[in-house]
mmCIF file with all atom_site columns, C-alpha atoms in Angstrom:
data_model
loop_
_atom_site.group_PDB
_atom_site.id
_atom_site.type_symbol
_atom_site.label_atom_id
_atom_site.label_alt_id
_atom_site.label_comp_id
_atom_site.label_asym_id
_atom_site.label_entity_id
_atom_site.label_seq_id
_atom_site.pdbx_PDB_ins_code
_atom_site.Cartn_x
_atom_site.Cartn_y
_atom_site.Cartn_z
_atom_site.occupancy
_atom_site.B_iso_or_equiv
_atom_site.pdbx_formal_charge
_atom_site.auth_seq_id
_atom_site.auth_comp_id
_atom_site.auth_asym_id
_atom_site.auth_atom_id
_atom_site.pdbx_PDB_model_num
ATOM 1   C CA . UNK N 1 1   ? 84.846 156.312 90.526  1.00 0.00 ? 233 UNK N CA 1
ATOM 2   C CA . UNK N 1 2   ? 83.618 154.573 93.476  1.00 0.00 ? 234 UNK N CA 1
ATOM 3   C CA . UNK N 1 3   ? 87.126 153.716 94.438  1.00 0.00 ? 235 UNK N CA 1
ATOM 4   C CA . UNK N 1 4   ? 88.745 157.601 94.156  1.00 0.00 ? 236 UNK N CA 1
ATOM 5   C CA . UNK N 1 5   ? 85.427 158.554 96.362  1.00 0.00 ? 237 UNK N CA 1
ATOM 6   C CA . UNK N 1 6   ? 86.738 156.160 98.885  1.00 0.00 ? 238 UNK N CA 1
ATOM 7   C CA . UNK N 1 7   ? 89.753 157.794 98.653  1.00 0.00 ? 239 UNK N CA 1
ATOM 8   C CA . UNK N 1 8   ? 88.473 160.751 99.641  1.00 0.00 ? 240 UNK N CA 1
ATOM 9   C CA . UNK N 1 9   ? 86.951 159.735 102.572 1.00 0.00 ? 241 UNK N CA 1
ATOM 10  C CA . UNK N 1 10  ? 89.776 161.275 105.206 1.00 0.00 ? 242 UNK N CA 1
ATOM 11  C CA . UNK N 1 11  ? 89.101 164.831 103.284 1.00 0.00 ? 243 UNK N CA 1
ATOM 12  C CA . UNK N 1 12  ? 85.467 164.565 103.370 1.00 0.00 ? 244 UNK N CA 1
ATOM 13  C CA . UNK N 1 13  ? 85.331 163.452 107.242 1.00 0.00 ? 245 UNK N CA 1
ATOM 14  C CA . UNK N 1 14  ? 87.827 166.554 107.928 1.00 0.00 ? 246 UNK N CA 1
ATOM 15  C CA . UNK N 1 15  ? 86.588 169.658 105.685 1.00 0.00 ? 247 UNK N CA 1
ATOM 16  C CA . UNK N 1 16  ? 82.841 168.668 104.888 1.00 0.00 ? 248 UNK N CA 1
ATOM 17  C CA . UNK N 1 17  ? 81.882 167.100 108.317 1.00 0.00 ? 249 UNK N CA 1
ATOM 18  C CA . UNK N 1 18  ? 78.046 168.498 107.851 1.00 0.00 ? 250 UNK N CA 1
ATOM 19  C CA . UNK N 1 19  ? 77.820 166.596 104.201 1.00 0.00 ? 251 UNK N CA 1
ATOM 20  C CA . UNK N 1 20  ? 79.646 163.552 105.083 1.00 0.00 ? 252 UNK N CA 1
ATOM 21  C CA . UNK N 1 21  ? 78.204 160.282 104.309 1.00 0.00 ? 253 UNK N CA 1
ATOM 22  C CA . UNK N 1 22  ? 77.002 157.951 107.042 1.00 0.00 ? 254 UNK N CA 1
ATOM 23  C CA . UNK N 1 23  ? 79.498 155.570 108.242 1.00 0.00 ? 255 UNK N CA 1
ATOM 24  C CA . UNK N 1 24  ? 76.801 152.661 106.796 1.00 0.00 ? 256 UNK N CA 1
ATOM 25  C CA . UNK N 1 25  ? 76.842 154.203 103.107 1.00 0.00 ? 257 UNK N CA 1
ATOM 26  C CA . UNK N 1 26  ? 80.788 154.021 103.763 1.00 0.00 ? 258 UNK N CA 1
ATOM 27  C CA . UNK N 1 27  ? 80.458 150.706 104.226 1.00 0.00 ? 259 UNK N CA 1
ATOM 28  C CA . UNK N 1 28  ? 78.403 150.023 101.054 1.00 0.00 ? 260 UNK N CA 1
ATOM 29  C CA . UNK N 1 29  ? 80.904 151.627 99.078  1.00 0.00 ? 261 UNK N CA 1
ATOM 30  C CA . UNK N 1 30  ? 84.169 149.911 100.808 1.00 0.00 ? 262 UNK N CA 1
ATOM 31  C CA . UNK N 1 31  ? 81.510 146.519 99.961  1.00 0.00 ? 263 UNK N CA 1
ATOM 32  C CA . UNK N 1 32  ? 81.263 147.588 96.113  1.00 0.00 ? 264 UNK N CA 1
ATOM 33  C CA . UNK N 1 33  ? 84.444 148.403 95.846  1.00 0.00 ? 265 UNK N CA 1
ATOM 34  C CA . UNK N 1 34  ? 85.931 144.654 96.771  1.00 0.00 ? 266 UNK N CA 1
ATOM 35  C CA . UNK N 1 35  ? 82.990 142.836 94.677  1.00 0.00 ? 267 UNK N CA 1
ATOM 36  C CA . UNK N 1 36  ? 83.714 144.834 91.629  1.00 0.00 ? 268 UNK N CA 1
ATOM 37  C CA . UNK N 1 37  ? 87.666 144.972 91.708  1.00 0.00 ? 269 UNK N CA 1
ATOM 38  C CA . UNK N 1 38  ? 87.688 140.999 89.838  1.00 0.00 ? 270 UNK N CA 1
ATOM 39  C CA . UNK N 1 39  ? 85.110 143.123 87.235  1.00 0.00 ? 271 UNK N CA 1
ATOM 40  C CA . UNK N 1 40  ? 87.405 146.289 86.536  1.00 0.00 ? 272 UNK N CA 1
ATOM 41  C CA . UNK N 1 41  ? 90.663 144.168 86.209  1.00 0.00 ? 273 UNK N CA 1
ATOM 42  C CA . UNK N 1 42  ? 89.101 142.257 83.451  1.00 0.00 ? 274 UNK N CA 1
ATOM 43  C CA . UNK N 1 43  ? 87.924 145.377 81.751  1.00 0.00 ? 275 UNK N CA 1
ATOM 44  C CA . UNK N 1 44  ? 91.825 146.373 81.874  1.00 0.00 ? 276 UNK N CA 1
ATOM 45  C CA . UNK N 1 45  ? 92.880 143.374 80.350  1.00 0.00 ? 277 UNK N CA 1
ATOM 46  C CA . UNK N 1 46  ? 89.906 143.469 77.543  1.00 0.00 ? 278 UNK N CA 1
ATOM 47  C CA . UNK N 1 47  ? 90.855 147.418 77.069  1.00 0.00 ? 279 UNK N CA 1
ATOM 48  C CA . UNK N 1 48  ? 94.673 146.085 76.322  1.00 0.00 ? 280 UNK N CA 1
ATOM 49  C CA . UNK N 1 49  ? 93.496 142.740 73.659  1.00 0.00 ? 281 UNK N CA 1
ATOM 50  C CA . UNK N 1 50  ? 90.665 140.657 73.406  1.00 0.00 ? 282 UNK N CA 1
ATOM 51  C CA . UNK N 1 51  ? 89.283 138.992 75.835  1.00 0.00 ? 283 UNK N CA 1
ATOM 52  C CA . UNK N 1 52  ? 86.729 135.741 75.442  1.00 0.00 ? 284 UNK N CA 1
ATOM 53  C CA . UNK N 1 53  ? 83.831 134.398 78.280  1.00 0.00 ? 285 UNK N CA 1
ATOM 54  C CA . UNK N 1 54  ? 86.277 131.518 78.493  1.00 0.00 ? 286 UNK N CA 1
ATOM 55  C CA . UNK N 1 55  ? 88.904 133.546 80.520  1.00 0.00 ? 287 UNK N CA 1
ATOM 56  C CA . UNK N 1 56  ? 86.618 133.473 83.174  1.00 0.00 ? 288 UNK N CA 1
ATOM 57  C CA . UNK N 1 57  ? 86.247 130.013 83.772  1.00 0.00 ? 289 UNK N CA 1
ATOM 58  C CA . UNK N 1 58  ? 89.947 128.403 83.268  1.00 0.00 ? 290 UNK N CA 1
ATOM 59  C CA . UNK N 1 59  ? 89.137 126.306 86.105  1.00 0.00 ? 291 UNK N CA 1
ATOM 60  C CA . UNK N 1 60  ? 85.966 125.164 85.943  1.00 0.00 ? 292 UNK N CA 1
ATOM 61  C CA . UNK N 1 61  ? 86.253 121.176 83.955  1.00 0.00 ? 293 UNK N CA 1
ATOM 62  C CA . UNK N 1 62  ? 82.559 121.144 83.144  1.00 0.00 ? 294 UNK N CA 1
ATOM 63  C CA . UNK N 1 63  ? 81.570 124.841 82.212  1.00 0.00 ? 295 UNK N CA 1
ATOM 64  C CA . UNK N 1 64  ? 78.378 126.257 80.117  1.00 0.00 ? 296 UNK N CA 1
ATOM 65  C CA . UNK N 1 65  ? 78.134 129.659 79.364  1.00 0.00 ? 297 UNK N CA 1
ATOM 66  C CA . UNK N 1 66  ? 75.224 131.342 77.681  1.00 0.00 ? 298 UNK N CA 1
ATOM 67  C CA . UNK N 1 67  ? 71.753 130.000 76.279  1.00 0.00 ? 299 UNK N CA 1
ATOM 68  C CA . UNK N 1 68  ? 72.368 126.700 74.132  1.00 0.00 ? 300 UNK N CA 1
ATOM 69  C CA . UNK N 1 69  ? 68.688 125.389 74.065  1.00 0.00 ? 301 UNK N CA 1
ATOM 70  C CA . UNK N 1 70  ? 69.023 126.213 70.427  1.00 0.00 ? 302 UNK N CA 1
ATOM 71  C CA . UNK N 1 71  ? 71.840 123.807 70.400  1.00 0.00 ? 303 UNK N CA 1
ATOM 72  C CA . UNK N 1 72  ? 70.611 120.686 72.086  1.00 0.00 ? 304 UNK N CA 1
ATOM 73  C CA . UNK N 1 73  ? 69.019 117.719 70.036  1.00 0.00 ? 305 UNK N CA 1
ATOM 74  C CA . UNK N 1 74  ? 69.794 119.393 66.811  1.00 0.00 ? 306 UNK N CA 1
ATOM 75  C CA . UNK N 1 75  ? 71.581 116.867 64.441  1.00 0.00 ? 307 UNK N CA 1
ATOM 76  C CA . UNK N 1 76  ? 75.108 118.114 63.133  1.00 0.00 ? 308 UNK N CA 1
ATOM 77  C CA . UNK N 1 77  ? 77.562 117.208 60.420  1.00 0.00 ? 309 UNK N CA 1
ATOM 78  C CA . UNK N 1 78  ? 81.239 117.701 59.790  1.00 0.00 ? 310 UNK N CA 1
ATOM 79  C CA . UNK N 1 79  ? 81.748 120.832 57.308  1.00 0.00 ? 311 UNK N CA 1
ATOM 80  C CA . UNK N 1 80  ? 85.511 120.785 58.046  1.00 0.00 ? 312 UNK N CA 1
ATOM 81  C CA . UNK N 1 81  ? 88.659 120.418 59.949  1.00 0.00 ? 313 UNK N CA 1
ATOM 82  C CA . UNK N 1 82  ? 91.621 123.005 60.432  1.00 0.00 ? 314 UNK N CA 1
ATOM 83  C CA . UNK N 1 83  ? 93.845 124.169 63.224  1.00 0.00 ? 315 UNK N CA 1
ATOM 84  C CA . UNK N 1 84  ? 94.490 127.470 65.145  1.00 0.00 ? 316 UNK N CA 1
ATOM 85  C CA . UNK N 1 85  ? 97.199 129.111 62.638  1.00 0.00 ? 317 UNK N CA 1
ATOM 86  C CA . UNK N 1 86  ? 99.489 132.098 63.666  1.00 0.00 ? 318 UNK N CA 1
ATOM 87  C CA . UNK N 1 87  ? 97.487 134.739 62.316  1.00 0.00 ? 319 UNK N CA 1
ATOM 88  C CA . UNK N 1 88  ? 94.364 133.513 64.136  1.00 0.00 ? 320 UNK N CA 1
ATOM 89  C CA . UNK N 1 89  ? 96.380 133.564 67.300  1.00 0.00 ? 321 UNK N CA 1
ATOM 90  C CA . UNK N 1 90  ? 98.095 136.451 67.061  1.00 0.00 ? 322 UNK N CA 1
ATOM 91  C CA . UNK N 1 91  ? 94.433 138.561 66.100  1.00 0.00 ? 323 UNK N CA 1
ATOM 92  C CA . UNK N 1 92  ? 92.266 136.620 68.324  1.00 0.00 ? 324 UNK N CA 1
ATOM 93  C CA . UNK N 1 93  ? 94.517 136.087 71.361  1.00 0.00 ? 325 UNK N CA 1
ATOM 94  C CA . UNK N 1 94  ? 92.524 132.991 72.651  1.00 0.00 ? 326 UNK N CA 1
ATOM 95  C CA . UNK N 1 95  ? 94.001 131.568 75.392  1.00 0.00 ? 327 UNK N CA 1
ATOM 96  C CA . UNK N 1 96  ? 92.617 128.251 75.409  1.00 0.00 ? 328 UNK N CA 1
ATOM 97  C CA . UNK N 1 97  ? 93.043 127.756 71.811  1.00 0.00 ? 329 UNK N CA 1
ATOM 98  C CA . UNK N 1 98  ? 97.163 128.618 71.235  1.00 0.00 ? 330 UNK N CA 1
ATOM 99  C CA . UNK N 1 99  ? 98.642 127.974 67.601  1.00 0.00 ? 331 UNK N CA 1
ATOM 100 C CA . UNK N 1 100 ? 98.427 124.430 66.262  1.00 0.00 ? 332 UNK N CA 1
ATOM 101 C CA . UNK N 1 101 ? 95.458 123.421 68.491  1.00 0.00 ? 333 UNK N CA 1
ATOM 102 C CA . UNK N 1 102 ? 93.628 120.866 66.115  1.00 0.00 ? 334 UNK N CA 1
ATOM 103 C CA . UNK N 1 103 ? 89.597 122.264 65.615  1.00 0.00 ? 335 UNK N CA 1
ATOM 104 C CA . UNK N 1 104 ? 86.370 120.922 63.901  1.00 0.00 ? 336 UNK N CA 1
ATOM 105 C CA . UNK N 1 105 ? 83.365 122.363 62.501  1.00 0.00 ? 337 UNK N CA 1
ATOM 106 C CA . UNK N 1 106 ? 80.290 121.191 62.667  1.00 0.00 ? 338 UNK N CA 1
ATOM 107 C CA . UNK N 1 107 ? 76.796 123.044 61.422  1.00 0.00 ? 339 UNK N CA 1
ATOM 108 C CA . UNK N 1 108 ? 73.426 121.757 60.196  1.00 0.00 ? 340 UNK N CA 1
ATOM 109 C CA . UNK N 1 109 ? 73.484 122.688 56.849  1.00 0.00 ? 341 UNK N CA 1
ATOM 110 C CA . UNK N 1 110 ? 76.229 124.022 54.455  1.00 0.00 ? 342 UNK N CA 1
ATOM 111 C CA . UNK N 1 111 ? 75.268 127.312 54.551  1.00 0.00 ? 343 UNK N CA 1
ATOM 112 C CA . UNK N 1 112 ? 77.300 127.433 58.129  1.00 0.00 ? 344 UNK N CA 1
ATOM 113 C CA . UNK N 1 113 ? 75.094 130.533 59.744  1.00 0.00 ? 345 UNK N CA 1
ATOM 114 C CA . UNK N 1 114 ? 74.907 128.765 62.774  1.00 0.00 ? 346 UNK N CA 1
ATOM 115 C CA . UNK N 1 115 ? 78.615 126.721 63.563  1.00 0.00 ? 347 UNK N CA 1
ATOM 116 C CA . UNK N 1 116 ? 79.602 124.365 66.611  1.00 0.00 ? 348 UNK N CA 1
ATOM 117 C CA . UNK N 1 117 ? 83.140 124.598 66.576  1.00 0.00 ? 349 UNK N CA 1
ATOM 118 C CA . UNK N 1 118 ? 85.484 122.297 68.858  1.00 0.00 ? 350 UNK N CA 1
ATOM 119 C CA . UNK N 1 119 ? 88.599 122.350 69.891  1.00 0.00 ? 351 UNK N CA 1
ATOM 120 C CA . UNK N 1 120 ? 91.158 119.257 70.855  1.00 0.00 ? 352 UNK N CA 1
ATOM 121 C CA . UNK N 1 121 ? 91.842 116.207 69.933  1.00 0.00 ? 353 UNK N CA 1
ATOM 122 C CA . UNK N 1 122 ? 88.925 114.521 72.039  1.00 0.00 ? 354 UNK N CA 1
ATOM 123 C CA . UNK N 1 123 ? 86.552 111.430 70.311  1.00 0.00 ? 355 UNK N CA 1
ATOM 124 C CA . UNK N 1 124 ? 84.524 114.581 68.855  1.00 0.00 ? 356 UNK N CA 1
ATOM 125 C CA . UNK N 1 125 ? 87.115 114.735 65.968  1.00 0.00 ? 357 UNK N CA 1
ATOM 126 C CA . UNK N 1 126 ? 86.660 112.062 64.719  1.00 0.00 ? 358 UNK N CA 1
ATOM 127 C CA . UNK N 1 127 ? 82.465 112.084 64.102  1.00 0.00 ? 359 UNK N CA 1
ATOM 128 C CA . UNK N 1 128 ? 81.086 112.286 60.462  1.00 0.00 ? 360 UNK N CA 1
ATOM 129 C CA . UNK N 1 129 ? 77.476 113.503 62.543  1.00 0.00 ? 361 UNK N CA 1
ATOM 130 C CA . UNK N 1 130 ? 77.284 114.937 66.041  1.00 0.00 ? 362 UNK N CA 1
ATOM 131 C CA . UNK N 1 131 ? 74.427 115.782 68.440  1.00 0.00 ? 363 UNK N CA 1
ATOM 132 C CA . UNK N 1 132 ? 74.868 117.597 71.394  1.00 0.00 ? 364 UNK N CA 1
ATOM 133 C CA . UNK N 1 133 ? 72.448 115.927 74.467  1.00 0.00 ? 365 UNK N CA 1
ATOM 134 C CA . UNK N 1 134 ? 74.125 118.414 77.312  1.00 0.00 ? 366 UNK N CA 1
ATOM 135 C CA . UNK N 1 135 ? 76.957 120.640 78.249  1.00 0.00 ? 367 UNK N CA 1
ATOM 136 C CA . UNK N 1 136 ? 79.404 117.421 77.951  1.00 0.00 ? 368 UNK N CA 1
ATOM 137 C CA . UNK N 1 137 ? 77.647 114.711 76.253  1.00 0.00 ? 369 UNK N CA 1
ATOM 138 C CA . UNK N 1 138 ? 77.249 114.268 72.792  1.00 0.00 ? 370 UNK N CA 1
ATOM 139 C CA . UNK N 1 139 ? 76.177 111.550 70.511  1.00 0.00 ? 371 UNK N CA 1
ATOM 140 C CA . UNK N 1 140 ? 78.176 110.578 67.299  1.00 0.00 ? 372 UNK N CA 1
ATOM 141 C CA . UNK N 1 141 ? 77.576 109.157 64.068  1.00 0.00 ? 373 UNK N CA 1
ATOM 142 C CA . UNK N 1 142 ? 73.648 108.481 65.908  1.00 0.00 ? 374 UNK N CA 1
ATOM 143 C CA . UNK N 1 143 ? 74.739 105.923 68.010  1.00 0.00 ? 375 UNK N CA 1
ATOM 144 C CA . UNK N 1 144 ? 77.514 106.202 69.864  1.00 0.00 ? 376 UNK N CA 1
ATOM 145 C CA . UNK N 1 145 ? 77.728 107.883 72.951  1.00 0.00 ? 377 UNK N CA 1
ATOM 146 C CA . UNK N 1 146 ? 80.757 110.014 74.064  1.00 0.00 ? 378 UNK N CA 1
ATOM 147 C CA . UNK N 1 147 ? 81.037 111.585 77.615  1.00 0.00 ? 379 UNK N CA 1
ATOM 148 C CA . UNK N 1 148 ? 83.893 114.382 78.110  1.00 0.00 ? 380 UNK N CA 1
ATOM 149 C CA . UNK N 1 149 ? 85.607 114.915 81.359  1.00 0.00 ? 381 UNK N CA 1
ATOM 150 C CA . UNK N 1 150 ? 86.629 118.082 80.556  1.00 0.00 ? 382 UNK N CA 1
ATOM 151 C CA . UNK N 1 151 ? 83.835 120.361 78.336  1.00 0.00 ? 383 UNK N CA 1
ATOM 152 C CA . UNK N 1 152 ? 83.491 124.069 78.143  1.00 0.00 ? 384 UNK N CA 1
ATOM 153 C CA . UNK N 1 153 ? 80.971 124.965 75.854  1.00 0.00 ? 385 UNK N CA 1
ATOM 154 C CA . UNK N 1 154 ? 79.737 128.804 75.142  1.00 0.00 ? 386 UNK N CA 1
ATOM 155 C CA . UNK N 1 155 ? 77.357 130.146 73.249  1.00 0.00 ? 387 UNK N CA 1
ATOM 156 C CA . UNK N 1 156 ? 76.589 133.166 70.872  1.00 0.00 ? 388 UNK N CA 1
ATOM 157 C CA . UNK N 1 157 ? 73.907 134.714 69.719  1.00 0.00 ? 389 UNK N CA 1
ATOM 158 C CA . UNK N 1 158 ? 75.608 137.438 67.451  1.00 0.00 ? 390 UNK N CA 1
ATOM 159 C CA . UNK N 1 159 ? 77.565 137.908 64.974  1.00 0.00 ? 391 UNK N CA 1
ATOM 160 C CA . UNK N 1 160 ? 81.418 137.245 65.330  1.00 0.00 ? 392 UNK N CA 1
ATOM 161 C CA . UNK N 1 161 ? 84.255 137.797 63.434  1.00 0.00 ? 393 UNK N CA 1
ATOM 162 C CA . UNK N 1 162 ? 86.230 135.100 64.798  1.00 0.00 ? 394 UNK N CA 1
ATOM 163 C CA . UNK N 1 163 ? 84.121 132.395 63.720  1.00 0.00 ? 395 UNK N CA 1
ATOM 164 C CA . UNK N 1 164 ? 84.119 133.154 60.484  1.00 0.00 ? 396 UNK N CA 1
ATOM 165 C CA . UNK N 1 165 ? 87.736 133.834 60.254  1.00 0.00 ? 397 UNK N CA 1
ATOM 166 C CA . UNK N 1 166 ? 87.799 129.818 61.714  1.00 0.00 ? 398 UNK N CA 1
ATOM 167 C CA . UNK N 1 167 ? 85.403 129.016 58.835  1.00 0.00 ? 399 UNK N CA 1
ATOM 168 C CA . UNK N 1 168 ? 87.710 130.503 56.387  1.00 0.00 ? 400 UNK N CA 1
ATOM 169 C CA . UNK N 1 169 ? 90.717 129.460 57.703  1.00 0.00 ? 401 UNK N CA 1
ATOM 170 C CA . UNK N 1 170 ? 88.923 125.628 57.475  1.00 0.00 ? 402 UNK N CA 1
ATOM 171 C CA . UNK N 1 171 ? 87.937 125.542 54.209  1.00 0.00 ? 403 UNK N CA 1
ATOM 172 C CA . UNK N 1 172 ? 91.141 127.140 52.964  1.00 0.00 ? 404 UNK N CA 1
ATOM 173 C CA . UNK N 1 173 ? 89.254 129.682 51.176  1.00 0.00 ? 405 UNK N CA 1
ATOM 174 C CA . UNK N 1 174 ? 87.636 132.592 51.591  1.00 0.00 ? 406 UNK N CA 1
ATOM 175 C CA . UNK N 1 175 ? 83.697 132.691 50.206  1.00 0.00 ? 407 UNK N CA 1
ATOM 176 C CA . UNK N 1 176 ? 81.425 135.727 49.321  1.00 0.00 ? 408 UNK N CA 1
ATOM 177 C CA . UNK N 1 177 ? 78.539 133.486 49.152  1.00 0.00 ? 409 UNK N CA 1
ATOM 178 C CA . UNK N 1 178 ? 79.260 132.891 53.444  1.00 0.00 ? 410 UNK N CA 1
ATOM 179 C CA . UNK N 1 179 ? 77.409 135.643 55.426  1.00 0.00 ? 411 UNK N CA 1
ATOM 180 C CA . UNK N 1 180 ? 78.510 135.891 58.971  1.00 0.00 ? 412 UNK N CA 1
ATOM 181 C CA . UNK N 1 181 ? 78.011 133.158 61.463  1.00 0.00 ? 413 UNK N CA 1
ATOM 182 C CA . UNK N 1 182 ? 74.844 134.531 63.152  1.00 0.00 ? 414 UNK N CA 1
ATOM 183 C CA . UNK N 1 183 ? 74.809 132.118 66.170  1.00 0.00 ? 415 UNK N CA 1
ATOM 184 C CA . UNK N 1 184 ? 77.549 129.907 67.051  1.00 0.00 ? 416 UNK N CA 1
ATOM 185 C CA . UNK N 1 185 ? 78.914 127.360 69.733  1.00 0.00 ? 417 UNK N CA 1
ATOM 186 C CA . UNK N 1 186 ? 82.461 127.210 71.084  1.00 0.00 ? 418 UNK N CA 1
ATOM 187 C CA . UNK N 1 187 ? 83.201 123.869 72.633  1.00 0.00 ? 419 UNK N CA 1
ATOM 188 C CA . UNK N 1 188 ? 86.834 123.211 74.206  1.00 0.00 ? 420 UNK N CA 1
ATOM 189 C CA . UNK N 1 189 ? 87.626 119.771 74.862  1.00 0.00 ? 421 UNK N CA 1
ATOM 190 C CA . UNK N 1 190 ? 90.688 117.996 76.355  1.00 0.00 ? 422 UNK N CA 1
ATOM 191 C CA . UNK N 1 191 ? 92.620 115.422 74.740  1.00 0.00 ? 423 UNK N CA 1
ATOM 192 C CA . UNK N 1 192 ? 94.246 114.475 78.558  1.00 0.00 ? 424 UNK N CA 1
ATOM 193 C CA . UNK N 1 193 ? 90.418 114.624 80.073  1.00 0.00 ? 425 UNK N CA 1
ATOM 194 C CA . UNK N 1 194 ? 89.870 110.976 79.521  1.00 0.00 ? 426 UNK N CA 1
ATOM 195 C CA . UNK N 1 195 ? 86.853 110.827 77.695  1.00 0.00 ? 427 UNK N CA 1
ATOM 196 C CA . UNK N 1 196 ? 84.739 108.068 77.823  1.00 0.00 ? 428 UNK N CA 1
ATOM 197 C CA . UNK N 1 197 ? 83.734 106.706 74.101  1.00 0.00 ? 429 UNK N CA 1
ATOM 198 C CA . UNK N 1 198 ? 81.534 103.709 74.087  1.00 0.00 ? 430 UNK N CA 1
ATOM 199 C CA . UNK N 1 199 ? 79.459 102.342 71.275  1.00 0.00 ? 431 UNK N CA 1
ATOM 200 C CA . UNK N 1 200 ? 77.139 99.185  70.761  1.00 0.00 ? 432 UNK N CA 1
ATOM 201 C CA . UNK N 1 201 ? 79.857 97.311  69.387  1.00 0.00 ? 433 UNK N CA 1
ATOM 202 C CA . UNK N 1 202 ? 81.708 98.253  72.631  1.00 0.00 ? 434 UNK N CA 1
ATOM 203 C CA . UNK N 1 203 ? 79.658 97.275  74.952  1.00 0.00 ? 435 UNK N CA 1
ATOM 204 C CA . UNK N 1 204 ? 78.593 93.648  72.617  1.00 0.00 ? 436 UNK N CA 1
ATOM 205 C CA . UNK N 1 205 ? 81.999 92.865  72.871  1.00 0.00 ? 437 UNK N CA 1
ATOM 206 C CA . UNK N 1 206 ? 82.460 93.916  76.546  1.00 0.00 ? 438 UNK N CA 1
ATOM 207 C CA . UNK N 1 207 ? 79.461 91.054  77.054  1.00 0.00 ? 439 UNK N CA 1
ATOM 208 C CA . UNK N 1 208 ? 80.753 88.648  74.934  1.00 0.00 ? 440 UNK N CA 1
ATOM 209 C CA . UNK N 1 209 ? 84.324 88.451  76.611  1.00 0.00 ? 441 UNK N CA 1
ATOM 210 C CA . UNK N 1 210 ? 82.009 88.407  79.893  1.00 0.00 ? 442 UNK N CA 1
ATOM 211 C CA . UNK N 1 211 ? 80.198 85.352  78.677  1.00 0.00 ? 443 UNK N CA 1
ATOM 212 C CA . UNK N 1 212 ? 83.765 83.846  77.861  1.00 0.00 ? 444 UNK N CA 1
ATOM 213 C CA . UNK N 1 213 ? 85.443 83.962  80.567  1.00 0.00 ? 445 UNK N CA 1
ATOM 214 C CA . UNK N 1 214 ? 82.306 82.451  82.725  1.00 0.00 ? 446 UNK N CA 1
ATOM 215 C CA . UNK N 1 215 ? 81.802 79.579  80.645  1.00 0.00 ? 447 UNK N CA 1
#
């Protein structure tokens, strides 16, 4: 709306002279205009599929999006593993997440009303129990300490379909005793984002070869 008034400008400055706006409220308007152009081409693009918080931040290596305070310090464990399959591409339409991208699920209880769900083959895959300490470090299996490079995590506090379809699609089986997935946690890692993955053991035998080579 704002932009067709702009539009409108040369007719209003011509034919309604005495009700023109001030050349300052012009510039407010030219001002909103720009700021909300990024704003109204997304709506365009939401209007035509479905469009996720992570389209917004494609760039951005260490991203977090949304409250996760519920998140933090709570222990998890493994309920399942799966990948993205064609239907869940083709209805979802995440773009970070194409068909075949590998994807774990991890919750505090069985239940599974409340998921963290992430994506990529990163160290995270392979954790029987998971913690998350911040937006890109995690603790596994209680002791060992992983550190992603790359980590975009966002988080929901209502109900989504897609979760549950990822639930579903993980278990191979479709449950009536599942309600939705009241609050969940969409992590994307990166296989390529060197991750750092050091446990005790790791760093015992990092000292030991130390001691080694000085004696």
């Amino acid at each position: 709306m704002l932009s067709k008034l702009r539009h409108l400008k040369p007719i209003c400055e011509t034919h309604f002279e005495s009700k023109n706006l001030a050349t300052s409220d012009w510039n407010i308007i030219d001002s909103l205009v720009t700021v909300l152009e990024a704003v109204y081409l997304a709506t365009l693009k939401l209007q035509a599929e479905q469009l996720f918080f992570p389209d917004f931040y494609k760039n951005e290596s260490i991203t977090q999006v949304g409250n996760c305070s519920n998140l933090f310090g709570v222990p998890l464990k493994l309920q399942c593993t799966g990948s993205i399959t064609k239907a869940l591409s083709r209805n979802y339409k995440d773009n970070n997440a194409v068909e075949g991208t590998p994807y774990a699920i991890f919750a505090s209880d069985s239940l599974m009303l409340s998921v963290f769900v992430t994506m990529y083959s990163s160290p995270l895959m392979y954790c029987n129990s998971l913690t998350v300490t911040e937006r890109n470090t995690f603790t596994c299996d209680e002791f060992q300490q992983i550190t992603l490079a790359v980590s975009k995590l966002f988080c929901y506090h209502y109900p989504m379909r897609y979760f549950a379809d990822l639930r579903d699609n993980c278990l191979k089986a479709r449950n009536a005793a599942y309600n939705a997935v009241d609050h969940s946690a969409l992590h994307y890692a990166d296989e390529s984002g060197q991750a750092s993955f050091w446990s005790a053991n790791c760093w015992l035998m990092l000292l030991i070869a130390l001691i080694c080579v000085c004696v």
